Amino acid sequence: MSTPLVITSGILEDSVLQRTLQDVSGEVTVQGQSSLETSGPILVSVFRREAALPDWLDREAGIAREGMWFAKLQGIPTGGPYSITFRLQGDSNTSTHVRGILVGDLWILAGQSNMEGVGNLEDVEPPSPYVHVLDMARRWHIAEEPLHWLCDSPDPCHSEATGAEQERIAREARTTRTKGAGLGLAFANAMHKASGVPIGLIACAHGGTSMQQWNPQFKDQGGRSLYGSMLLSLRAVGNRVRGLLWYQGESDANPQDATQFRERFTQLVENVRTDTGDANLPFYSVQIGRFVVPPGSDPTGWNAIQEHQRTLADEIPNTAVVAGIDLELDDQIHIGVHGLKRIGRRLAHIALHGMAGDTDQPSGPRLRSVTVEGANRDMLRVSYDGVARTGFMPSVRVTGFSVRTADRLDTNSIYKAVVDPARPSDILLSLGGPPEEGLSLWYGHGFDPTCSLTDADDMAAPVFGPVAV
């Protein structure tokens, strides 16, 4: 009796194959083993709803030789789910198959806890048959909350437990866990709804981690480093993805690490692009948001990280940042489940903008300029690019802006903040008098500001400051 072919790499049940952007079809090389000594062509059939795709019934796609075989799949249309059968020509009993295959776009989820997901597991984003996840055990399945299970990972950087102890921890977590909602599933659902393209998510985030722990210089440590672990997951999907979503910075919001954040972030982007072979790989991040701390805490490092994140998105090509400063929390530092859904949709918004390649899809608010106006020079105009055509809201009683001294004391000089009805992407700030030399404008100063500025696409204005006035 013939031994079935065994797949060793390239594709698993419920895999999502990264489409090629040129012909919007999938491409993957599948490798395997067989105990047979027989050599010959490998034939591949691709089915959808039990019907073979055109030109994909017993299509010659590879070869078997000396107990090894491979097949290169090119041209499977975007969509699915597909069932794929591999067999050795002339031996119908020597075959294997995989089911639930999608062809679409893969996105890495990386960073710390707000990306890992710490939202309450209540009213979570619903799963979709067109959104799958490569989980932390590197198994594909339909994505559902929680996406990240650190206890399942074979990599010591995520879980040092092994064997029976790891299995015990995983079983217990699945019966006791009450938190874990994230933003990835909402992002993927929004992307699929807008484009019809299936989405694969690659779960790589780990709460409480710093930029230094994500240092690409540690990649040779493999699963003992966060970056190395991410590369192992990338390798498992064929080293090709559509982009990376990043939410991190809280652990670097201190005087020492904040000064090195720009260099470390830039190196991370460059290395991810080198290691994926895509010099323009989209890299979209979330600006750190609110943090409820005791009175008197110094927000200098926190605000410095926020400003680095905002300005780096303007400096590094094909990157962007979204804000969540307006969203509710489920504890002192973690965005709540409903806010995470909004953040996911905001990331989808900028991803779709990047894919559109034109101005039909506004990018979301980006600060353009701050100018002094008025006959008495007692008004500030804050101008933004990328705002939805109908402009900002609320139109009056905008909150979050402050004029501050060099030592960051609020001058309490803004008595009115409104959207300019003639230019609804601009905010007009009325002051008690002309701003003195040395003052600066901030939006979202401090750890836990009250910020209300969003546009009609629910894209929030990022925190900024200081900007000299």
Short mmCIF file of C-alpha atoms in Angstrom, two decimals:
data_model
loop_
_atom_site.label_atom_id
_atom_site.label_comp_id
_atom_site.label_asym_id
_atom_site.label_seq_id
_atom_site.Cartn_x
_atom_site.Cartn_y
_atom_site.Cartn_z
CA MET A 1 0.00 0.00 0.00
CA SER A 2 1.35 3.40 -0.98
CA THR A 3 2.32 5.89 1.72
CA PRO A 4 0.65 9.31 1.40
CA LEU A 5 2.77 12.31 0.65
CA VAL A 6 3.65 14.34 3.75
CA ILE A 7 3.85 18.16 3.68
CA THR A 8 6.80 19.50 5.68
CA SER A 9 6.67 23.22 4.82
CA GLY A 10 4.92 25.88 2.77
CA ILE A 11 1.26 25.29 3.57
CA LEU A 12 -0.97 24.06 6.40
CA GLU A 13 -4.70 23.61 6.88
CA ASP A 14 -6.42 27.04 6.99
CA SER A 15 -3.31 28.85 5.72
CA VAL A 16 -3.54 32.28 4.16
CA LEU A 17 -1.21 32.64 1.18
CA GLN A 18 0.14 36.10 0.48
CA ARG A 19 -1.07 37.22 -2.94
CA THR A 20 1.31 38.85 -5.38
CA LEU A 21 0.27 42.43 -5.95
CA GLN A 22 1.03 42.31 -9.67
CA ASP A 23 -1.55 39.68 -10.62
CA VAL A 24 -3.50 39.44 -7.33
CA SER A 25 -2.91 35.71 -7.07
CA GLY A 26 -1.18 33.47 -4.60
CA GLU A 27 2.32 32.02 -4.84
CA VAL A 28 3.92 29.46 -2.53
CA THR A 29 6.41 26.60 -2.71
CA VAL A 30 5.29 23.48 -0.85
CA GLN A 31 7.82 20.85 0.18
CA GLY A 32 7.37 17.36 1.57
CA GLN A 33 8.55 13.82 2.03
CA SER A 34 7.48 10.37 0.89
CA SER A 35 8.79 6.92 1.73
CA LEU A 36 8.40 5.94 -1.94
CA GLU A 37 11.49 5.69 -4.12
CA THR A 38 9.39 6.51 -7.18
CA SER A 39 10.28 9.71 -9.02
CA GLY A 40 7.90 11.70 -11.15
CA PRO A 41 5.79 14.84 -11.51
CA ILE A 42 3.65 16.16 -8.68
CA LEU A 43 0.14 17.03 -9.83
CA VAL A 44 -1.90 19.67 -8.02
CA SER A 45 -5.67 20.24 -8.05
CA VAL A 46 -7.35 23.29 -6.49
CA PHE A 47 -11.05 23.16 -5.64
CA ARG A 48 -13.59 25.70 -4.47
CA ARG A 49 -16.99 24.39 -3.41
CA GLU A 50 -15.93 20.99 -4.81
CA ALA A 51 -15.36 22.40 -8.31
CA ALA A 52 -11.84 22.56 -9.71
CA LEU A 53 -10.57 26.00 -10.65
CA PRO A 54 -9.86 26.50 -14.37
CA ASP A 55 -6.48 25.01 -15.27
CA TRP A 56 -6.09 23.58 -11.78
CA LEU A 57 -7.14 19.96 -12.23
CA ASP A 58 -4.06 17.70 -12.05
CA ARG A 59 -1.77 20.55 -12.97
CA GLU A 60 1.89 19.59 -13.05
CA ALA A 61 3.57 21.84 -10.48
CA GLY A 62 6.64 20.01 -9.15
CA ILE A 63 8.51 16.77 -8.86
CA ALA A 64 9.19 13.89 -6.47
CA ARG A 65 12.66 12.39 -6.25
CA GLU A 66 14.49 10.19 -3.72
CA GLY A 67 11.83 10.47 -1.04
CA MET A 68 11.47 14.24 -1.33
CA TRP A 69 9.02 16.33 -3.31
CA PHE A 70 8.06 19.93 -3.96
CA ALA A 71 5.36 21.84 -5.81
CA LYS A 72 5.32 25.51 -6.73
CA LEU A 73 1.85 27.02 -6.74
CA GLN A 74 1.45 30.17 -8.82
CA GLY A 75 -1.69 31.90 -10.01
CA ILE A 76 -4.31 30.77 -7.47
CA PRO A 77 -6.81 33.67 -7.51
CA THR A 78 -7.33 35.91 -4.51
CA GLY A 79 -10.19 34.50 -2.46
CA GLY A 80 -11.15 31.06 -1.20
CA PRO A 81 -11.53 29.00 0.83
CA TYR A 82 -9.85 26.39 -1.34
CA SER A 83 -9.04 22.71 -0.97
CA ILE A 84 -5.74 21.68 -2.54
CA THR A 85 -4.70 18.12 -3.43
CA PHE A 86 -1.14 17.00 -4.21
CA ARG A 87 -0.47 13.61 -5.78
CA LEU A 88 2.24 11.70 -7.55
CA GLN A 89 1.51 11.19 -11.23
CA GLY A 90 0.51 7.61 -11.99
CA ASP A 91 -0.31 6.75 -8.37
CA SER A 92 -3.72 7.98 -7.21
CA ASN A 93 -3.13 6.46 -3.75
CA THR A 94 -0.08 8.62 -3.10
CA SER A 95 -1.68 11.94 -2.30
CA THR A 96 -2.33 14.46 0.42
CA HIS A 97 -4.59 17.48 0.72
CA VAL A 98 -5.17 20.64 2.74
CA ARG A 99 -8.42 22.52 3.29
CA GLY A 100 -9.54 26.01 4.21
CA ILE A 101 -6.85 27.79 2.17
CA LEU A 102 -7.29 31.51 1.52
CA VAL A 103 -5.32 33.77 -0.82
CA GLY A 104 -5.11 37.35 0.39
CA ASP A 105 -2.92 39.66 2.50
CA LEU A 106 -0.86 38.83 5.56
CA TRP A 107 -0.27 41.36 8.35
CA ILE A 108 2.12 40.98 11.29
CA LEU A 109 0.80 42.07 14.71
CA ALA A 110 3.76 43.16 16.86
CA GLY A 111 4.52 45.32 19.87
CA GLN A 112 3.50 45.16 23.52
CA SER A 113 0.33 44.72 25.56
CA ASN A 114 -2.12 46.98 23.71
CA MET A 115 -1.28 45.01 20.55
CA GLU A 116 -1.26 41.65 22.33
CA GLY A 117 -4.71 42.57 23.63
CA VAL A 118 -5.73 43.24 27.23
CA GLY A 119 -9.29 44.35 26.59
CA ASN A 120 -12.07 42.66 28.55
CA LEU A 121 -13.42 39.60 26.73
CA GLU A 122 -16.88 41.12 26.50
CA ASP A 123 -18.71 42.07 23.29
CA VAL A 124 -15.59 41.22 21.30
CA GLU A 125 -15.13 41.55 17.54
CA PRO A 126 -16.85 38.59 15.84
CA PRO A 127 -14.82 36.08 13.79
CA SER A 128 -15.04 35.82 10.00
CA PRO A 129 -14.37 32.80 7.76
CA TYR A 130 -12.23 35.14 5.63
CA VAL A 131 -9.89 36.14 8.47
CA HIS A 132 -7.42 33.55 9.77
CA VAL A 133 -4.55 33.82 12.25
CA LEU A 134 -1.17 32.15 12.52
CA ASP A 135 -1.17 31.83 16.30
CA MET A 136 1.80 31.81 18.64
CA ALA A 137 2.14 28.04 18.27
CA ARG A 138 2.37 28.69 14.49
CA ARG A 139 -0.92 26.94 13.76
CA TRP A 140 -3.41 28.40 11.31
CA HIS A 141 -7.11 28.69 12.18
CA ILE A 142 -10.05 31.07 11.90
CA ALA A 143 -9.20 34.14 13.98
CA GLU A 144 -11.18 34.76 17.15
CA GLU A 145 -10.45 36.61 20.36
CA PRO A 146 -8.03 36.33 22.04
CA LEU A 147 -5.54 36.17 19.17
CA HIS A 148 -2.44 36.02 21.35
CA TRP A 149 -1.71 33.07 23.65
CA LEU A 150 1.85 33.49 24.92
CA CYS A 151 1.58 30.23 26.83
CA ASP A 152 1.28 28.30 23.53
CA SER A 153 4.51 29.58 22.02
CA PRO A 154 7.44 27.19 21.53
CA ASP A 155 9.80 30.18 21.86
CA PRO A 156 11.42 30.96 25.24
CA CYS A 157 10.99 34.71 24.70
CA HIS A 158 7.23 34.21 25.07
CA SER A 159 6.98 31.14 27.30
CA GLU A 160 9.74 29.36 29.20
CA ALA A 161 7.47 26.46 30.17
CA THR A 162 7.80 23.26 28.16
CA GLY A 163 6.19 19.85 27.90
CA ALA A 164 3.53 18.90 30.44
CA GLU A 165 3.95 22.15 32.38
CA GLN A 166 3.26 24.22 29.28
CA GLU A 167 0.19 22.12 28.50
CA ARG A 168 -1.09 22.59 32.07
CA ILE A 169 -0.64 26.37 31.91
CA ALA A 170 -2.41 26.53 28.54
CA ARG A 171 -5.38 24.46 29.77
CA GLU A 172 -5.76 26.64 32.84
CA ALA A 173 -5.55 29.85 30.82
CA ARG A 174 -8.38 28.73 28.58
CA THR A 175 -10.71 28.26 31.54
CA THR A 176 -9.79 31.36 33.56
CA ARG A 177 -8.89 34.08 31.07
CA THR A 178 -11.09 37.20 31.16
CA LYS A 179 -8.89 39.64 29.22
CA GLY A 180 -7.27 39.44 25.80
CA ALA A 181 -9.32 41.41 23.27
CA GLY A 182 -7.09 43.26 20.83
CA LEU A 183 -7.27 45.35 17.68
CA GLY A 184 -6.12 42.84 15.05
CA LEU A 185 -9.45 41.16 14.32
CA ALA A 186 -11.28 44.48 13.95
CA PHE A 187 -8.54 45.62 11.55
CA ALA A 188 -8.83 42.46 9.49
CA ASN A 189 -12.63 42.51 9.35
CA ALA A 190 -12.58 46.13 8.20
CA MET A 191 -9.98 45.35 5.52
CA HIS A 192 -11.97 42.40 4.19
CA LYS A 193 -15.23 44.34 4.24
CA ALA A 194 -13.71 47.21 2.24
CA SER A 195 -11.66 45.18 -0.24
CA GLY A 196 -13.11 41.67 -0.36
CA VAL A 197 -9.56 40.36 0.13
CA PRO A 198 -9.09 37.61 2.77
CA ILE A 199 -6.74 38.54 5.61
CA GLY A 200 -4.19 36.51 7.53
CA LEU A 201 -2.90 37.81 10.88
CA ILE A 202 0.44 36.75 12.36
CA ALA A 203 0.39 37.04 16.17
CA CYS A 204 3.78 38.18 17.53
CA ALA A 205 3.13 40.78 20.26
CA HIS A 206 4.18 40.47 23.91
CA GLY A 207 3.03 42.75 26.72
CA GLY A 208 5.47 44.86 28.72
CA THR A 209 8.27 44.71 26.15
CA SER A 210 10.65 47.50 25.20
CA MET A 211 12.26 48.56 21.94
CA GLN A 212 15.54 47.10 23.22
CA GLN A 213 13.87 43.70 23.68
CA TRP A 214 12.69 43.96 20.05
CA ASN A 215 16.21 44.84 18.91
CA PRO A 216 16.89 43.23 15.49
CA GLN A 217 20.51 42.66 16.57
CA PHE A 218 19.19 39.72 18.62
CA LYS A 219 17.61 37.96 15.67
CA ASP A 220 20.33 35.30 15.58
CA GLN A 221 19.01 34.11 18.95
CA GLY A 222 15.93 32.80 17.15
CA GLY A 223 13.04 32.10 19.49
CA ARG A 224 14.95 33.47 22.47
CA SER A 225 14.47 37.00 21.14
CA LEU A 226 11.26 38.77 20.18
CA TYR A 227 12.60 39.79 16.79
CA GLY A 228 13.96 36.31 16.13
CA SER A 229 10.64 34.75 17.09
CA MET A 230 8.85 37.09 14.70
CA LEU A 231 11.21 36.02 11.91
CA LEU A 232 10.44 32.36 12.62
CA SER A 233 6.73 33.11 12.12
CA LEU A 234 7.56 35.09 9.00
CA ARG A 235 9.54 32.14 7.69
CA ALA A 236 6.57 29.87 8.37
CA VAL A 237 4.45 31.87 5.89
CA GLY A 238 7.07 32.01 3.16
CA ASN A 239 8.76 35.27 4.21
CA ARG A 240 6.18 37.43 2.41
CA VAL A 241 3.61 39.70 4.06
CA ARG A 242 1.56 42.75 3.08
CA GLY A 243 2.63 44.85 6.06
CA LEU A 244 3.23 45.19 9.79
CA LEU A 245 1.05 46.76 12.50
CA TRP A 246 2.97 48.04 15.54
CA TYR A 247 1.70 49.23 18.93
CA GLN A 248 4.49 49.80 21.43
CA GLY A 249 6.20 52.60 23.32
CA GLU A 250 4.78 52.55 26.81
CA SER A 251 7.83 50.65 28.13
CA ASP A 252 10.16 53.25 26.59
CA ALA A 253 8.36 56.29 28.02
CA ASN A 254 11.10 57.10 30.52
CA PRO A 255 13.91 59.69 30.38
CA GLN A 256 16.61 57.18 29.40
CA ASP A 257 14.85 55.13 26.71
CA ALA A 258 12.82 57.99 25.22
CA THR A 259 16.03 59.62 23.96
CA GLN A 260 16.88 56.47 21.99
CA PHE A 261 13.40 55.74 20.67
CA ARG A 262 13.82 57.43 17.30
CA GLU A 263 16.96 55.51 16.42
CA ARG A 264 15.59 52.20 17.67
CA PHE A 265 12.29 52.58 15.84
CA THR A 266 14.03 53.55 12.61
CA GLN A 267 16.33 50.53 12.86
CA LEU A 268 13.37 48.25 13.49
CA VAL A 269 11.57 49.45 10.35
CA GLU A 270 14.73 49.13 8.25
CA ASN A 271 15.45 45.62 9.48
CA VAL A 272 11.90 44.37 8.98
CA ARG A 273 12.02 45.65 5.42
CA THR A 274 15.38 44.00 4.82
CA ASP A 275 14.28 40.69 6.31
CA THR A 276 11.04 40.60 4.29
CA GLY A 277 12.83 41.65 1.10
CA ASP A 278 10.41 44.56 0.69
CA ALA A 279 12.09 47.97 0.93
CA ASN A 280 8.69 49.69 0.95
CA LEU A 281 6.83 47.36 3.31
CA PRO A 282 3.97 49.29 4.95
CA PHE A 283 4.66 49.82 8.66
CA TYR A 284 1.69 51.30 10.52
CA SER A 285 1.79 52.10 14.22
CA VAL A 286 -0.43 53.37 17.03
CA GLN A 287 0.60 56.39 19.09
CA ILE A 288 0.57 55.55 22.80
CA GLY A 289 -2.54 56.96 24.45
CA ARG A 290 -3.77 57.55 27.97
CA PHE A 291 -2.20 56.45 31.24
CA VAL A 292 -3.91 57.11 34.58
CA VAL A 293 -1.14 57.77 37.12
CA PRO A 294 -0.87 59.37 40.57
CA PRO A 295 -0.91 63.19 40.71
CA GLY A 296 2.49 64.79 40.32
CA SER A 297 3.92 62.14 37.97
CA ASP A 298 6.23 63.58 35.31
CA PRO A 299 4.85 63.04 31.77
CA THR A 300 8.02 64.20 29.97
CA GLY A 301 9.03 60.75 28.72
CA TRP A 302 5.44 59.80 27.84
CA ASN A 303 4.87 62.91 25.73
CA ALA A 304 8.33 62.55 24.16
CA ILE A 305 7.45 59.06 22.85
CA GLN A 306 4.15 60.38 21.46
CA GLU A 307 5.95 63.17 19.62
CA HIS A 308 8.59 60.80 18.25
CA GLN A 309 5.86 58.50 16.95
CA ARG A 310 4.02 61.38 15.28
CA THR A 311 7.04 62.92 13.56
CA LEU A 312 8.67 59.62 12.56
CA ALA A 313 5.54 58.77 10.56
CA ASP A 314 6.21 61.88 8.47
CA GLU A 315 9.91 61.14 8.07
CA ILE A 316 10.02 57.42 7.20
CA PRO A 317 8.42 56.62 3.83
CA ASN A 318 5.39 54.32 3.74
CA THR A 319 4.75 54.53 7.47
CA ALA A 320 1.83 56.13 9.30
CA VAL A 321 0.51 56.50 12.82
CA VAL A 322 -3.01 56.53 14.25
CA ALA A 323 -4.07 57.96 17.60
CA GLY A 324 -6.18 56.53 20.40
CA ILE A 325 -5.93 59.41 22.87
CA ASP A 326 -9.70 59.84 22.76
CA LEU A 327 -10.59 56.27 23.70
CA GLU A 328 -11.78 54.65 26.92
CA LEU A 329 -9.64 52.32 29.01
CA ASP A 330 -10.35 48.93 30.58
CA ASP A 331 -7.71 49.62 33.24
CA GLN A 332 -5.18 52.37 33.93
CA ILE A 333 -3.20 51.89 30.70
CA HIS A 334 -4.99 49.47 28.37
CA ILE A 335 -7.55 50.58 25.81
CA GLY A 336 -10.97 48.98 26.30
CA VAL A 337 -12.50 46.45 23.95
CA HIS A 338 -14.70 48.98 22.11
CA GLY A 339 -11.80 51.40 21.73
CA LEU A 340 -9.62 48.61 20.38
CA LYS A 341 -12.20 47.94 17.69
CA ARG A 342 -12.02 51.60 16.70
CA ILE A 343 -8.21 51.53 16.66
CA GLY A 344 -8.34 48.44 14.42
CA ARG A 345 -10.64 50.24 12.00
CA ARG A 346 -8.40 53.31 12.10
CA LEU A 347 -5.41 51.18 11.11
CA ALA A 348 -7.50 49.67 8.31
CA HIS A 349 -8.32 53.21 7.17
CA ILE A 350 -4.66 54.17 6.74
CA ALA A 351 -3.82 50.79 5.19
CA LEU A 352 -6.55 51.27 2.60
CA HIS A 353 -5.29 54.80 2.00
CA GLY A 354 -1.81 53.41 1.35
CA MET A 355 -3.16 50.77 -1.02
CA ALA A 356 -5.26 53.31 -2.92
CA GLY A 357 -2.19 55.36 -3.79
CA ASP A 358 -4.17 58.56 -4.30
CA THR A 359 -6.20 61.16 -2.39
CA ASP A 360 -9.59 59.49 -2.76
CA GLN A 361 -9.09 58.02 0.71
CA PRO A 362 -7.99 60.67 3.26
CA SER A 363 -5.12 59.44 5.40
CA GLY A 364 -6.39 60.76 8.72
CA PRO A 365 -5.39 64.00 10.50
CA ARG A 366 -1.73 65.05 10.30
CA LEU A 367 -0.59 68.37 11.76
CA ARG A 368 0.53 70.78 9.02
CA SER A 369 1.14 74.12 10.76
CA VAL A 370 0.38 76.43 13.67
CA THR A 371 0.10 80.13 12.84
CA VAL A 372 -0.76 83.28 14.79
CA GLU A 373 -3.69 85.28 13.34
CA GLY A 374 -6.12 88.05 14.18
CA ALA A 375 -5.87 91.85 14.24
CA ASN A 376 -4.47 91.66 17.76
CA ARG A 377 -2.53 88.45 17.14
CA ASP A 378 -4.68 86.73 19.71
CA MET A 379 -5.74 83.69 17.70
CA LEU A 380 -3.95 80.47 16.72
CA ARG A 381 -4.86 78.57 13.58
CA VAL A 382 -4.00 74.86 13.78
CA SER A 383 -4.08 73.37 10.27
CA TYR A 384 -4.20 69.67 9.41
CA ASP A 385 -3.80 67.55 6.29
CA GLY A 386 -5.56 64.25 5.65
CA VAL A 387 -8.85 65.19 7.33
CA ALA A 388 -12.16 63.78 6.05
CA ARG A 389 -13.82 66.17 3.61
CA THR A 390 -16.58 67.14 6.01
CA GLY A 391 -13.96 68.10 8.56
CA PHE A 392 -13.44 67.75 12.28
CA MET A 393 -15.90 67.23 15.08
CA PRO A 394 -17.05 68.47 17.48
CA SER A 395 -17.35 71.82 15.77
CA VAL A 396 -17.30 73.75 19.09
CA ARG A 397 -15.84 73.19 22.54
CA VAL A 398 -12.87 71.30 21.16
CA THR A 399 -10.76 69.98 24.06
CA GLY A 400 -7.11 68.99 24.38
CA PHE A 401 -5.18 72.12 23.33
CA SER A 402 -3.02 74.16 25.73
CA VAL A 403 -0.46 76.94 25.45
CA ARG A 404 2.47 76.28 27.79
CA THR A 405 5.68 77.84 29.01
CA ALA A 406 9.14 76.38 28.46
CA ASP A 407 8.79 74.49 31.75
CA ARG A 408 5.41 73.13 30.55
CA LEU A 409 3.14 75.17 32.79
CA ASP A 410 -0.30 75.83 31.30
CA THR A 411 -0.91 79.55 30.67
CA ASN A 412 -4.69 78.94 30.65
CA SER A 413 -4.88 81.43 27.79
CA ILE A 414 -7.24 79.48 25.46
CA TYR A 415 -10.84 80.46 26.15
CA LYS A 416 -12.41 79.18 22.92
CA ALA A 417 -11.54 76.30 20.58
CA VAL A 418 -13.69 75.68 17.48
CA VAL A 419 -13.54 74.18 14.01
CA ASP A 420 -13.24 76.86 11.33
CA PRO A 421 -16.56 76.62 9.41
CA ALA A 422 -14.86 77.95 6.26
CA ARG A 423 -11.94 75.47 6.53
CA PRO A 424 -13.20 72.49 8.54
CA SER A 425 -9.75 70.88 8.68
CA ASP A 426 -8.51 73.82 10.77
CA ILE A 427 -9.00 74.59 14.46
CA LEU A 428 -9.22 78.19 15.69
CA LEU A 429 -7.97 78.85 19.22
CA SER A 430 -8.93 82.20 20.75
CA LEU A 431 -6.47 83.55 23.31
CA GLY A 432 -6.71 86.17 26.03
CA GLY A 433 -3.93 88.10 24.32
CA PRO A 434 -0.97 87.73 21.96
CA PRO A 435 1.24 84.77 22.88
CA GLU A 436 4.48 85.77 24.53
CA GLU A 437 7.84 84.71 23.19
CA GLY A 438 8.93 81.23 24.24
CA LEU A 439 5.43 79.73 24.50
CA SER A 440 4.44 76.49 22.78
CA LEU A 441 1.21 74.82 21.74
CA TRP A 442 0.38 71.26 22.81
CA TYR A 443 -2.42 68.88 22.01
CA GLY A 444 -2.87 66.12 24.57
CA HIS A 445 -0.23 67.22 27.08
CA GLY A 446 0.25 64.94 30.07
CA PHE A 447 -0.59 61.34 30.85
CA ASP A 448 -4.38 61.51 30.81
CA PRO A 449 -5.65 64.50 28.83
CA THR A 450 -9.21 65.01 27.66
CA CYS A 451 -8.99 65.11 23.86
CA SER A 452 -12.07 65.22 21.64
CA LEU A 453 -10.83 65.95 18.12
CA THR A 454 -11.79 63.36 15.49
CA ASP A 455 -12.94 63.66 11.89
CA ALA A 456 -15.97 62.26 10.08
CA ASP A 457 -14.06 59.00 9.40
CA ASP A 458 -13.49 58.56 13.17
CA MET A 459 -9.77 59.27 12.74
CA ALA A 460 -8.42 61.00 15.84
CA ALA A 461 -5.95 63.87 15.80
CA PRO A 462 -2.58 62.66 17.20
CA VAL A 463 -1.02 64.13 20.32
CA PHE A 464 1.62 66.76 19.54
CA GLY A 465 3.92 69.18 21.28
CA PRO A 466 5.74 71.29 21.88
CA VAL A 467 5.16 73.41 18.75
CA ALA A 468 6.51 76.94 19.08
CA VAL A 469 4.01 79.78 18.67
#
